[in-house]
mmCIF file of C-alpha atoms in Angstrom:
data_model
loop_
_atom_site.group_PDB
_atom_site.id
_atom_site.type_symbol
_atom_site.label_atom_id
_atom_site.label_comp_id
_atom_site.label_asym_id
_atom_site.label_seq_id
_atom_site.Cartn_x
_atom_site.Cartn_y
_atom_site.Cartn_z
ATOM 1 C CA UNK W 970 -134.879 119.918 -61.337
ATOM 2 C CA UNK W 971 -134.058 123.645 -61.205
ATOM 3 C CA UNK W 972 -130.462 124.534 -62.037
ATOM 4 C CA UNK W 973 -128.560 125.625 -58.923
ATOM 5 C CA UNK W 974 -127.545 128.915 -60.579
ATOM 6 C CA UNK W 975 -131.198 129.748 -61.224
ATOM 7 C CA UNK W 976 -131.871 129.365 -57.514
ATOM 8 C CA UNK W 977 -129.345 132.010 -56.462
ATOM 9 C CA UNK W 978 -130.786 135.362 -55.494
ATOM 10 C CA UNK W 979 -129.769 137.475 -58.487
ATOM 11 C CA UNK W 980 -131.074 141.054 -58.690
ATOM 12 C CA UNK W 981 -129.127 141.547 -61.910
ATOM 13 C CA UNK W 982 -131.075 138.898 -63.814
ATOM 14 C CA UNK W 983 -133.017 140.186 -66.847
ATOM 15 C CA UNK W 984 -136.425 141.518 -65.859
ATOM 16 C CA UNK W 985 -135.733 141.627 -62.116
ATOM 17 C CA UNK W 986 -136.321 145.375 -61.717
ATOM 18 C CA UNK W 987 -139.651 145.095 -63.510
ATOM 19 C CA UNK W 988 -140.779 142.016 -61.572
ATOM 20 C CA UNK W 989 -138.670 140.481 -58.799
ATOM 21 C CA UNK W 990 -141.555 138.406 -57.474
ATOM 22 C CA UNK W 991 -141.155 135.380 -59.733
ATOM 23 C CA UNK W 992 -137.602 134.960 -58.473
ATOM 24 C CA UNK W 993 -138.744 135.413 -54.882
ATOM 25 C CA UNK W 994 -141.392 132.698 -55.290
ATOM 26 C CA UNK W 995 -138.848 130.234 -56.638
ATOM 27 C CA UNK W 996 -136.598 130.925 -53.653
ATOM 28 C CA UNK W 997 -139.472 130.575 -51.163
ATOM 29 C CA UNK W 998 -140.458 127.254 -52.671
ATOM 30 C CA UNK W 999 -137.025 125.709 -53.197
ATOM 31 C CA UNK W 1000 -134.381 127.463 -51.069
ATOM 32 C CA UNK W 1001 -136.077 129.734 -48.488
ATOM 33 C CA UNK W 1002 -132.951 130.181 -46.350
ATOM 34 C CA UNK W 1003 -130.117 130.546 -48.796
ATOM 35 C CA UNK W 1004 -126.393 130.795 -48.123
ATOM 36 C CA UNK W 1005 -125.312 132.984 -51.018
ATOM 37 C CA UNK W 1006 -121.858 132.638 -52.626
ATOM 38 C CA UNK W 1007 -121.281 136.379 -52.127
ATOM 39 C CA UNK W 1008 -121.139 135.842 -48.370
ATOM 40 C CA UNK W 1009 -124.627 136.774 -47.128
ATOM 41 C CA UNK W 1010 -127.714 134.704 -46.307
ATOM 42 C CA UNK W 1011 -131.104 135.383 -47.907
ATOM 43 C CA UNK W 1012 -134.357 134.650 -46.029
ATOM 44 C CA UNK W 1013 -137.587 134.776 -48.037
ATOM 45 C CA UNK W 1014 -140.566 133.160 -46.263
ATOM 46 C CA UNK W 1015 -142.970 135.228 -44.148
ATOM 47 C CA UNK W 1016 -142.699 133.399 -40.835
ATOM 48 C CA UNK W 1017 -138.890 133.242 -41.039
ATOM 49 C CA UNK W 1018 -138.587 136.920 -41.969
ATOM 50 C CA UNK W 1019 -141.055 138.041 -39.295
ATOM 51 C CA UNK W 1020 -139.275 136.030 -36.606
ATOM 52 C CA UNK W 1021 -135.863 137.276 -37.729
ATOM 53 C CA UNK W 1022 -136.948 140.931 -37.527
ATOM 54 C CA UNK W 1023 -138.094 140.472 -33.930
ATOM 55 C CA UNK W 1024 -135.108 138.402 -32.808
ATOM 56 C CA UNK W 1025 -133.010 141.300 -31.515
ATOM 57 C CA UNK W 1026 -130.134 140.724 -33.936
ATOM 58 C CA UNK W 1027 -127.585 143.431 -34.673
ATOM 59 C CA UNK W 1028 -127.721 146.002 -37.485
ATOM 60 C CA UNK W 1029 -124.132 147.196 -37.060
ATOM 61 C CA UNK W 1030 -121.760 146.161 -39.835
ATOM 62 C CA UNK W 1031 -118.900 146.250 -37.346
ATOM 63 C CA UNK W 1032 -120.215 142.932 -36.032
ATOM 64 C CA UNK W 1033 -119.553 141.181 -39.348
ATOM 65 C CA UNK W 1034 -116.975 138.410 -39.373
ATOM 66 C CA UNK W 1035 -113.894 139.040 -41.566
ATOM 67 C CA UNK W 1036 -114.712 138.540 -45.231
ATOM 68 C CA UNK W 1037 -115.833 140.286 -48.439
ATOM 69 C CA UNK W 1038 -118.856 142.033 -46.891
ATOM 70 C CA UNK W 1039 -116.813 143.508 -44.053
ATOM 71 C CA UNK W 1040 -114.266 144.635 -46.656
ATOM 72 C CA UNK W 1041 -117.063 146.278 -48.649
ATOM 73 C CA UNK W 1042 -118.324 148.082 -45.555
ATOM 74 C CA UNK W 1043 -114.803 149.332 -44.877
ATOM 75 C CA UNK W 1044 -114.515 150.539 -48.472
ATOM 76 C CA UNK W 1045 -117.620 152.675 -47.952
ATOM 77 C CA UNK W 1046 -116.084 154.333 -44.884
ATOM 78 C CA UNK W 1047 -112.723 155.738 -46.022
ATOM 79 C CA UNK W 1048 -110.310 157.193 -43.475
ATOM 80 C CA UNK W 1049 -112.452 155.788 -40.690
ATOM 81 C CA UNK W 1050 -115.277 158.259 -41.431
ATOM 82 C CA UNK W 1051 -118.459 156.290 -40.693
ATOM 83 C CA UNK W 1052 -120.572 158.422 -43.042
ATOM 84 C CA UNK W 1053 -124.031 159.778 -42.433
ATOM 85 C CA UNK W 1054 -126.166 156.658 -42.414
ATOM 86 C CA UNK W 1055 -123.747 154.539 -40.393
ATOM 87 C CA UNK W 1056 -124.205 156.871 -37.410
ATOM 88 C CA UNK W 1057 -127.973 157.053 -37.736
ATOM 89 C CA UNK W 1058 -130.429 155.106 -35.611
ATOM 90 C CA UNK W 1059 -131.031 152.867 -38.638
ATOM 91 C CA UNK W 1060 -127.529 151.436 -38.221
ATOM 92 C CA UNK W 1061 -127.128 151.389 -34.451
ATOM 93 C CA UNK W 1062 -127.900 148.781 -31.841
ATOM 94 C CA UNK W 1063 -129.195 149.509 -28.331
ATOM 95 C CA UNK W 1064 -128.402 151.416 -26.219
ATOM 96 C CA UNK W 1065 -127.373 153.948 -28.901
ATOM 97 C CA UNK W 1066 -130.401 153.099 -31.033
ATOM 98 C CA UNK W 1067 -132.721 153.581 -28.055
ATOM 99 C CA UNK W 1068 -131.137 156.927 -27.193
ATOM 100 C CA UNK W 1069 -131.290 158.254 -30.751
ATOM 101 C CA UNK W 1070 -134.798 157.019 -31.477
ATOM 102 C CA UNK W 1071 -136.187 158.543 -28.289
ATOM 103 C CA UNK W 1072 -135.230 162.003 -29.550
ATOM 104 C CA UNK W 1073 -137.657 161.913 -32.454
ATOM 105 C CA UNK W 1074 -140.337 159.422 -31.384
ATOM 106 C CA UNK W 1075 -142.586 162.111 -29.912
ATOM 107 C CA UNK W 1076 -142.685 163.946 -33.252
ATOM 108 C CA UNK W 1077 -144.076 160.848 -35.002
ATOM 109 C CA UNK W 1078 -146.860 159.932 -32.578
ATOM 110 C CA UNK W 1079 -150.231 159.115 -34.109
ATOM 111 C CA UNK W 1080 -151.695 162.327 -32.707
ATOM 112 C CA UNK W 1081 -148.881 164.456 -34.084
ATOM 113 C CA UNK W 1082 -149.137 162.776 -37.488
ATOM 114 C CA UNK W 1083 -152.938 163.101 -37.580
ATOM 115 C CA UNK W 1084 -152.553 166.847 -37.052
ATOM 116 C CA UNK W 1085 -150.692 166.994 -40.371
ATOM 117 C CA UNK W 1086 -153.666 165.732 -42.389
ATOM 118 C CA UNK W 1087 -155.002 169.193 -43.425
ATOM 119 C CA UNK W 1088 -151.535 170.135 -44.674
ATOM 120 C CA UNK W 1089 -151.222 166.861 -46.601
ATOM 121 C CA UNK W 1090 -154.686 167.274 -48.143
ATOM 122 C CA UNK W 1091 -153.764 170.780 -49.280
ATOM 123 C CA UNK W 1092 -150.509 169.617 -50.860
ATOM 124 C CA UNK W 1093 -152.248 166.722 -52.626
ATOM 125 C CA UNK W 1094 -155.058 168.884 -53.976
ATOM 126 C CA UNK W 1095 -152.567 171.461 -55.282
ATOM 127 C CA UNK W 1096 -150.684 168.689 -57.084
ATOM 128 C CA UNK W 1097 -153.919 167.318 -58.557
ATOM 129 C CA UNK W 1098 -154.844 170.806 -59.755
ATOM 130 C CA UNK W 1099 -151.549 171.017 -61.629
ATOM 131 C CA UNK W 1100 -152.130 167.596 -63.146
ATOM 132 C CA UNK W 1101 -155.672 168.504 -64.194
ATOM 133 C CA UNK W 1102 -154.427 171.628 -65.949
ATOM 134 C CA UNK W 1103 -151.820 169.658 -67.903
ATOM 135 C CA UNK W 1104 -154.026 166.679 -68.787
ATOM 136 C CA UNK W 1105 -150.954 164.437 -68.769
ATOM 137 C CA UNK W 1106 -148.226 164.377 -66.143
ATOM 138 C CA UNK W 1107 -145.481 162.328 -64.528
ATOM 139 C CA UNK W 1108 -147.055 160.998 -61.345
ATOM 140 C CA UNK W 1109 -143.667 160.816 -59.614
ATOM 141 C CA UNK W 1110 -142.713 164.402 -60.492
ATOM 142 C CA UNK W 1111 -146.100 165.944 -59.731
ATOM 143 C CA UNK W 1112 -147.331 163.993 -56.704
ATOM 144 C CA UNK W 1113 -145.394 160.983 -55.386
ATOM 145 C CA UNK W 1114 -142.108 162.864 -54.832
ATOM 146 C CA UNK W 1115 -143.104 166.451 -53.916
ATOM 147 C CA UNK W 1116 -145.702 165.429 -51.302
ATOM 148 C CA UNK W 1117 -143.503 163.508 -48.814
ATOM 149 C CA UNK W 1118 -140.531 165.769 -49.579
ATOM 150 C CA UNK W 1119 -142.538 168.864 -48.619
ATOM 151 C CA UNK W 1120 -143.951 167.218 -45.494
ATOM 152 C CA UNK W 1121 -140.639 166.025 -44.062
ATOM 153 C CA UNK W 1122 -138.978 169.332 -44.978
ATOM 154 C CA UNK W 1123 -141.631 171.195 -43.005
ATOM 155 C CA UNK W 1124 -141.441 168.836 -40.038
ATOM 156 C CA UNK W 1125 -137.684 169.281 -39.890
ATOM 157 C CA UNK W 1126 -137.901 173.015 -40.526
ATOM 158 C CA UNK W 1127 -135.550 172.915 -43.496
ATOM 159 C CA UNK W 1128 -134.738 176.196 -45.248
ATOM 160 C CA UNK W 1129 -135.218 176.395 -49.040
ATOM 161 C CA UNK W 1130 -132.851 173.950 -50.733
ATOM 162 C CA UNK W 1131 -132.017 172.619 -54.171
ATOM 163 C CA UNK W 1132 -134.727 169.941 -54.264
ATOM 164 C CA UNK W 1133 -133.498 168.324 -57.461
ATOM 165 C CA UNK W 1134 -129.956 167.971 -56.120
ATOM 166 C CA UNK W 1135 -131.156 166.608 -52.781
ATOM 167 C CA UNK W 1136 -133.272 164.071 -54.644
ATOM 168 C CA UNK W 1137 -130.333 162.984 -56.790
ATOM 169 C CA UNK W 1138 -128.018 162.635 -53.800
ATOM 170 C CA UNK W 1139 -130.507 160.717 -51.670
ATOM 171 C CA UNK W 1140 -131.246 158.383 -54.577
ATOM 172 C CA UNK W 1141 -127.550 157.531 -54.755
ATOM 173 C CA UNK W 1142 -127.071 157.301 -51.005
ATOM 174 C CA UNK W 1143 -129.840 154.726 -50.513
ATOM 175 C CA UNK W 1144 -127.891 152.307 -52.702
ATOM 176 C CA UNK W 1145 -125.748 151.786 -49.608
ATOM 177 C CA UNK W 1146 -128.700 149.689 -48.385
ATOM 178 C CA UNK W 1147 -127.966 147.172 -51.144
ATOM 179 C CA UNK W 1148 -125.110 144.778 -51.790
ATOM 180 C CA UNK W 1149 -122.786 146.977 -53.843
ATOM 181 C CA UNK W 1150 -121.441 145.043 -56.813
ATOM 182 C CA UNK W 1151 -118.918 147.477 -58.320
ATOM 183 C CA UNK W 1152 -116.340 150.050 -57.306
ATOM 184 C CA UNK W 1153 -117.921 152.862 -59.343
ATOM 185 C CA UNK W 1154 -121.181 152.590 -57.395
ATOM 186 C CA UNK W 1155 -119.263 152.528 -54.112
ATOM 187 C CA UNK W 1156 -117.445 155.739 -55.048
ATOM 188 C CA UNK W 1157 -120.728 157.396 -56.039
ATOM 189 C CA UNK W 1158 -122.268 156.461 -52.674
ATOM 190 C CA UNK W 1159 -119.295 157.897 -50.774
ATOM 191 C CA UNK W 1160 -119.449 161.133 -52.779
ATOM 192 C CA UNK W 1161 -123.204 161.478 -52.232
ATOM 193 C CA UNK W 1162 -122.790 160.822 -48.512
ATOM 194 C CA UNK W 1163 -120.109 163.513 -48.235
ATOM 195 C CA UNK W 1164 -122.081 166.100 -50.218
ATOM 196 C CA UNK W 1165 -125.369 165.473 -48.452
ATOM 197 C CA UNK W 1166 -123.618 165.628 -45.079
ATOM 198 C CA UNK W 1167 -122.017 168.939 -46.061
ATOM 199 C CA UNK W 1168 -125.384 170.368 -47.095
ATOM 200 C CA UNK W 1169 -126.866 169.185 -43.809
ATOM 201 C CA UNK W 1170 -124.086 170.836 -41.804
ATOM 202 C CA UNK W 1171 -124.854 174.124 -43.567
ATOM 203 C CA UNK W 1172 -128.546 173.736 -42.782
ATOM 204 C CA UNK W 1173 -127.768 173.020 -39.122
ATOM 205 C CA UNK W 1174 -125.584 176.127 -38.937
ATOM 206 C CA UNK W 1175 -128.429 178.182 -40.440
ATOM 207 C CA UNK W 1176 -130.956 176.687 -38.023
ATOM 208 C CA UNK W 1177 -128.807 177.594 -35.025
ATOM 209 C CA UNK W 1178 -129.362 181.232 -36.009
ATOM 210 C CA UNK W 1179 -133.022 180.698 -36.929
ATOM 211 C CA UNK W 1180 -134.508 178.367 -34.279
ATOM 212 C CA UNK W 1181 -138.177 177.495 -34.525
ATOM 213 C CA UNK W 1182 -140.768 175.020 -33.330
ATOM 214 C CA UNK W 1183 -139.537 172.158 -35.481
ATOM 215 C CA UNK W 1184 -137.711 168.853 -35.248
ATOM 216 C CA UNK W 1185 -134.341 170.165 -36.404
ATOM 217 C CA UNK W 1186 -134.318 172.818 -33.688
ATOM 218 C CA UNK W 1187 -135.241 170.184 -31.102
ATOM 219 C CA UNK W 1188 -132.358 167.962 -32.232
ATOM 220 C CA UNK W 1189 -129.903 170.869 -32.127
ATOM 221 C CA UNK W 1190 -131.010 171.815 -28.641
ATOM 222 C CA UNK W 1191 -130.564 168.234 -27.538
ATOM 223 C CA UNK W 1192 -126.997 168.390 -28.823
ATOM 224 C CA UNK W 1193 -126.436 171.641 -26.939
ATOM 225 C CA UNK W 1194 -127.395 169.887 -23.720
ATOM 226 C CA UNK W 1195 -124.068 168.136 -24.117
ATOM 227 C CA UNK W 1196 -125.498 164.755 -23.202
ATOM 228 C CA UNK W 1197 -127.394 163.386 -26.176
ATOM 229 C CA UNK W 1198 -125.994 164.061 -29.656
ATOM 230 C CA UNK W 1199 -122.541 164.920 -30.859
ATOM 231 C CA UNK W 1200 -122.082 166.829 -34.118
ATOM 232 C CA UNK W 1201 -121.673 163.823 -36.389
ATOM 233 C CA UNK W 1202 -124.650 162.052 -34.831
ATOM 234 C CA UNK W 1203 -126.775 165.143 -35.346
ATOM 235 C CA UNK W 1204 -125.886 165.239 -39.040
ATOM 236 C CA UNK W 1205 -126.584 161.524 -39.369
ATOM 237 C CA UNK W 1206 -130.075 161.697 -37.835
ATOM 238 C CA UNK W 1207 -131.062 164.656 -40.003
ATOM 239 C CA UNK W 1208 -129.824 162.956 -43.173
ATOM 240 C CA UNK W 1209 -131.713 159.778 -42.246
ATOM 241 C CA UNK W 1210 -134.957 161.614 -41.512
ATOM 242 C CA UNK W 1211 -134.660 163.696 -44.666
ATOM 243 C CA UNK W 1212 -133.913 160.717 -46.913
ATOM 244 C CA UNK W 1213 -136.146 158.097 -45.293
ATOM 245 C CA UNK W 1214 -138.884 160.678 -44.839
ATOM 246 C CA UNK W 1215 -139.538 160.848 -48.557
ATOM 247 C CA UNK W 1216 -137.775 158.030 -50.433
ATOM 248 C CA UNK W 1217 -140.015 155.199 -49.242
ATOM 249 C CA UNK W 1218 -143.293 157.128 -49.508
ATOM 250 C CA UNK W 1219 -142.551 158.007 -53.125
ATOM 251 C CA UNK W 1220 -142.523 154.276 -53.844
ATOM 252 C CA UNK W 1221 -145.619 153.585 -51.741
ATOM 253 C CA UNK W 1222 -147.701 156.076 -53.736
ATOM 254 C CA UNK W 1223 -146.308 155.253 -57.168
ATOM 255 C CA UNK W 1224 -146.307 151.469 -56.680
ATOM 256 C CA UNK W 1225 -149.846 151.628 -55.336
ATOM 257 C CA UNK W 1226 -151.192 153.601 -58.284
ATOM 258 C CA UNK W 1227 -149.355 151.324 -60.706
ATOM 259 C CA UNK W 1228 -150.968 148.291 -59.087
ATOM 260 C CA UNK W 1229 -154.422 149.870 -59.310
ATOM 261 C CA UNK W 1230 -154.084 150.789 -62.981
ATOM 262 C CA UNK W 1231 -153.021 147.216 -63.758
ATOM 263 C CA UNK W 1232 -155.957 145.817 -61.776
ATOM 264 C CA UNK W 1233 -159.075 147.706 -62.982
ATOM 265 C CA UNK W 1234 -161.449 145.728 -60.760
ATOM 266 C CA UNK W 1235 -159.623 146.937 -57.639
ATOM 267 C CA UNK W 1236 -159.468 150.508 -58.918
ATOM 268 C CA UNK W 1237 -163.245 150.398 -59.394
ATOM 269 C CA UNK W 1238 -163.658 148.907 -55.914
ATOM 270 C CA UNK W 1239 -161.712 151.757 -54.296
ATOM 271 C CA UNK W 1240 -163.822 154.331 -56.134
ATOM 272 C CA UNK W 1241 -167.041 152.596 -55.118
ATOM 273 C CA UNK W 1242 -165.931 152.049 -51.517
ATOM 274 C CA UNK W 1243 -163.685 154.962 -50.498
ATOM 275 C CA UNK W 1244 -163.745 153.743 -46.895
ATOM 276 C CA UNK W 1245 -161.405 150.980 -48.070
ATOM 277 C CA UNK W 1246 -158.590 153.537 -48.454
ATOM 278 C CA UNK W 1247 -156.815 152.686 -45.193
ATOM 279 C CA UNK W 1248 -156.788 148.945 -45.874
ATOM 280 C CA UNK W 1249 -155.877 149.631 -49.495
ATOM 281 C CA UNK W 1250 -152.630 151.254 -48.327
ATOM 282 C CA UNK W 1251 -151.812 148.149 -46.291
ATOM 283 C CA UNK W 1252 -152.400 146.065 -49.414
ATOM 284 C CA UNK W 1253 -150.211 148.362 -51.530
ATOM 285 C CA UNK W 1254 -147.456 147.938 -48.939
ATOM 286 C CA UNK W 1255 -147.876 144.178 -49.055
ATOM 287 C CA UNK W 1256 -148.332 143.749 -52.787
ATOM 288 C CA UNK W 1257 -145.332 145.819 -53.942
ATOM 289 C CA UNK W 1258 -143.255 146.814 -50.949
ATOM 290 C CA UNK W 1259 -141.512 150.219 -51.102
ATOM 291 C CA UNK W 1260 -138.576 148.614 -49.276
ATOM 292 C CA UNK W 1261 -137.787 145.141 -50.577
ATOM 293 C CA UNK W 1262 -135.152 144.019 -48.059
ATOM 294 C CA UNK W 1263 -133.700 144.828 -44.692
ATOM 295 C CA UNK W 1264 -130.549 143.517 -43.086
ATOM 296 C CA UNK W 1265 -129.479 141.987 -39.816
ATOM 297 C CA UNK W 1266 -126.112 140.773 -38.544
ATOM 298 C CA UNK W 1267 -125.907 137.673 -36.346
ATOM 299 C CA UNK W 1268 -123.822 137.999 -33.194
ATOM 300 C CA UNK W 1269 -124.211 134.315 -32.328
ATOM 301 C CA UNK W 1270 -125.312 131.261 -34.327
ATOM 302 C CA UNK W 1271 -128.934 131.694 -35.455
ATOM 303 C CA UNK W 1272 -131.173 128.750 -36.295
ATOM 304 C CA UNK W 1273 -133.856 129.139 -38.968
ATOM 305 C CA UNK W 1274 -135.791 126.564 -41.009
ATOM 306 C CA UNK W 1275 -133.462 123.748 -40.061
ATOM 307 C CA UNK W 1276 -130.282 125.656 -40.925
ATOM 308 C CA UNK W 1277 -127.774 127.416 -38.690
ATOM 309 C CA UNK W 1278 -126.455 130.810 -39.732
ATOM 310 C CA UNK W 1279 -123.010 131.424 -38.208
ATOM 311 C CA UNK W 1280 -122.185 134.380 -35.971
ATOM 312 C CA UNK W 1281 -120.970 137.496 -37.747
ATOM 313 C CA UNK W 1282 -123.129 136.868 -40.838
ATOM 314 C CA UNK W 1283 -124.915 139.459 -42.957
ATOM 315 C CA UNK W 1284 -128.555 138.345 -43.384
ATOM 316 C CA UNK W 1285 -130.941 139.851 -45.943
ATOM 317 C CA UNK W 1286 -134.555 139.526 -44.829
ATOM 318 C CA UNK W 1287 -136.617 139.860 -48.003
ATOM 319 C CA UNK W 1288 -139.687 141.898 -47.071
ATOM 320 C CA UNK W 1289 -140.982 141.893 -50.641
ATOM 321 C CA UNK W 1290 -140.906 138.110 -50.770
ATOM 322 C CA UNK W 1291 -142.410 137.628 -47.306
ATOM 323 C CA UNK W 1292 -145.326 139.846 -48.272
ATOM 324 C CA UNK W 1293 -146.169 137.544 -51.208
ATOM 325 C CA UNK W 1294 -145.829 134.274 -49.267
ATOM 326 C CA UNK W 1295 -148.826 132.049 -50.006
ATOM 327 C CA UNK W 1296 -148.160 130.167 -46.764
ATOM 328 C CA UNK W 1297 -149.291 133.221 -44.807
ATOM 329 C CA UNK W 1298 -151.428 135.341 -47.153
ATOM 330 C CA UNK W 1299 -153.128 132.463 -48.975
ATOM 331 C CA UNK W 1300 -153.174 131.173 -52.558
ATOM 332 C CA UNK W 1301 -154.063 134.621 -53.944
ATOM 333 C CA UNK W 1302 -151.013 136.297 -52.359
ATOM 334 C CA UNK W 1303 -149.735 137.335 -55.793
ATOM 335 C CA UNK W 1304 -152.957 139.246 -56.493
ATOM 336 C CA UNK W 1305 -153.965 142.772 -55.443
ATOM 337 C CA UNK W 1306 -156.988 142.608 -53.145
ATOM 338 C CA UNK W 1307 -157.863 145.857 -51.385
ATOM 339 C CA UNK W 1308 -160.239 144.175 -48.926
ATOM 340 C CA UNK W 1309 -157.684 141.551 -47.877
ATOM 341 C CA UNK W 1310 -158.453 140.958 -44.180
ATOM 342 C CA UNK W 1311 -154.854 140.382 -43.063
ATOM 343 C CA UNK W 1312 -153.136 142.962 -45.286
ATOM 344 C CA UNK W 1313 -152.002 144.903 -42.215
ATOM 345 C CA UNK W 1314 -149.738 142.000 -41.275
ATOM 346 C CA UNK W 1315 -147.368 143.000 -44.094
ATOM 347 C CA UNK W 1316 -143.769 143.460 -42.964
ATOM 348 C CA UNK W 1317 -142.882 146.419 -45.186
ATOM 349 C CA UNK W 1318 -142.202 148.621 -42.158
ATOM 350 C CA UNK W 1319 -140.049 145.973 -40.490
ATOM 351 C CA UNK W 1320 -140.669 144.810 -36.928
ATOM 352 C CA UNK W 1321 -139.064 144.822 -33.515
ATOM 353 C CA UNK W 1322 -136.878 147.692 -32.270
ATOM 354 C CA UNK W 1323 -136.249 148.925 -35.822
ATOM 355 C CA UNK W 1324 -139.903 149.114 -36.874
ATOM 356 C CA UNK W 1325 -140.200 152.151 -39.148
ATOM 357 C CA UNK W 1326 -140.542 155.318 -37.081
ATOM 358 C CA UNK W 1327 -142.461 157.087 -39.842
ATOM 359 C CA UNK W 1328 -144.966 154.301 -40.564
ATOM 360 C CA UNK W 1329 -148.016 156.309 -39.476
ATOM 361 C CA UNK W 1330 -146.934 159.295 -41.568
ATOM 362 C CA UNK W 1331 -146.301 157.167 -44.654
ATOM 363 C CA UNK W 1332 -149.701 155.510 -44.246
ATOM 364 C CA UNK W 1333 -151.452 158.886 -44.003
ATOM 365 C CA UNK W 1334 -149.639 160.349 -47.010
ATOM 366 C CA UNK W 1335 -150.353 157.254 -49.087
ATOM 367 C CA UNK W 1336 -153.997 157.130 -48.105
ATOM 368 C CA UNK W 1337 -154.681 160.796 -48.838
ATOM 369 C CA UNK W 1338 -152.696 160.876 -52.074
ATOM 370 C CA UNK W 1339 -154.050 157.720 -53.709
ATOM 371 C CA UNK W 1340 -157.664 158.058 -52.592
ATOM 372 C CA UNK W 1341 -157.979 161.685 -53.694
ATOM 373 C CA UNK W 1342 -156.191 160.940 -56.970
ATOM 374 C CA UNK W 1343 -158.534 158.137 -58.026
ATOM 375 C CA UNK W 1344 -161.655 159.990 -56.919
ATOM 376 C CA UNK W 1345 -160.620 163.208 -58.670
ATOM 377 C CA UNK W 1346 -159.765 161.537 -61.988
ATOM 378 C CA UNK W 1347 -162.227 158.802 -63.019
ATOM 379 C CA UNK W 1348 -160.380 158.399 -66.337
ATOM 380 C CA UNK W 1349 -156.890 158.087 -64.836
ATOM 381 C CA UNK W 1350 -154.684 155.881 -66.975
ATOM 382 C CA UNK W 1351 -151.209 155.233 -68.341
ATOM 383 C CA UNK W 1352 -149.896 157.846 -70.787
ATOM 384 C CA UNK W 1353 -146.759 155.915 -71.723
ATOM 385 C CA UNK W 1354 -144.300 153.323 -70.490
ATOM 386 C CA UNK W 1355 -143.453 153.268 -66.807
ATOM 387 C CA UNK W 1356 -139.701 153.423 -66.118
ATOM 388 C CA UNK W 1357 -138.351 151.706 -62.992
ATOM 389 C CA UNK W 1358 -135.662 153.337 -60.867
ATOM 390 C CA UNK W 1359 -133.274 150.359 -61.181
ATOM 391 C CA UNK W 1360 -132.845 149.953 -57.412
ATOM 392 C CA UNK W 1361 -132.720 146.545 -55.813
ATOM 393 C CA UNK W 1362 -134.061 147.621 -52.440
ATOM 394 C CA UNK W 1363 -136.056 150.862 -52.661
ATOM 395 C CA UNK W 1364 -137.857 149.689 -55.767
ATOM 396 C CA UNK W 1365 -140.299 152.020 -57.507
ATOM 397 C CA UNK W 1366 -140.973 153.986 -60.679
ATOM 398 C CA UNK W 1367 -138.548 156.711 -61.737
ATOM 399 C CA UNK W 1368 -140.949 157.982 -64.396
ATOM 400 C CA UNK W 1369 -144.679 157.288 -64.398
ATOM 401 C CA UNK W 1370 -146.569 159.099 -67.189
ATOM 402 C CA UNK W 1371 -150.315 159.260 -66.581
ATOM 403 C CA UNK W 1372 -153.264 160.870 -68.286
ATOM 404 C CA UNK W 1373 -156.069 162.302 -66.193
ATOM 405 C CA UNK W 1374 -158.496 162.966 -69.068
ATOM 406 C CA UNK W 1375 -159.702 160.672 -71.803
#
């Protein structure tokens, strides 16, 4: 019998960052709806996760019952300042979520995203040219990060900024999406939130004097109407779009290429059948999800798999585990299969009211980047050890050395 301590969800266990999926499988098989000693519940099977995401539960931490997790949330909002992400649509329930989301939905329609394809192709080809000239490169530095960062910056209409600093701050801020285990990390998150919010306020002030046909101008004008956004909400939506607009796509591209290089038969298949590129992206999202978990908060008792989760409970829905569930995806769920017929049923973009607004854009960026990379460089391979970013939730490579020539 498995020791009870081995069955606890433990992202700090040795080897977890490199491969969390063995732990997920054990939880799916033996304790799929787990009441964790730290005060949250962990749900790991596909059907349970999918149902939970569509159940209309809360995302607002203010609905938590008194306890350690509510205390942690309060510690991340000193002096009553909710911080950037806590005022964003990601952390709001209807009707506020509906109001905020409606402001930007039209910018992320399939037609609007499709119109960006020539720009994305140009950015990808320029990155591949740089990689070809060097012979060896860091895939994250040359392609996976700069592509989505440039695209979301252009959509927002951001002025030139310190890209490296923005990247560092956003990387720290997204740790607020995890269970924070120590005070030092909590302080770093608060500092990153404050600095990124300050930068965003400066950008908004600049944009007021330099309006254009872009999303940031549209959001500012909505605020000026006096009915839609207040100042703090405006900052929060811009920070969310800026951070979410690149952080997850970095992982999609890098995780996908990593999976291909470790599965030569599938890499060969994609080269031989380039029309598989769209389904390949769905399989990348399923096989190694850019976002491993998402949260919900129960506002009334919630029944799942024969257990009842009390009201006011923080629930982690494990997207990464659900996407590898053999009960839904079959006995080969742990394998990369680019022609998998039901790959699009992955839950990496969430579901329900909080389904990822930028899903179509992420899909397009991933498809263009990975397909053009593997077609351009038939001898693409590892040039050294891959280094993971050490994040529990937004899991992906921090450094990914590749060679593009033999």
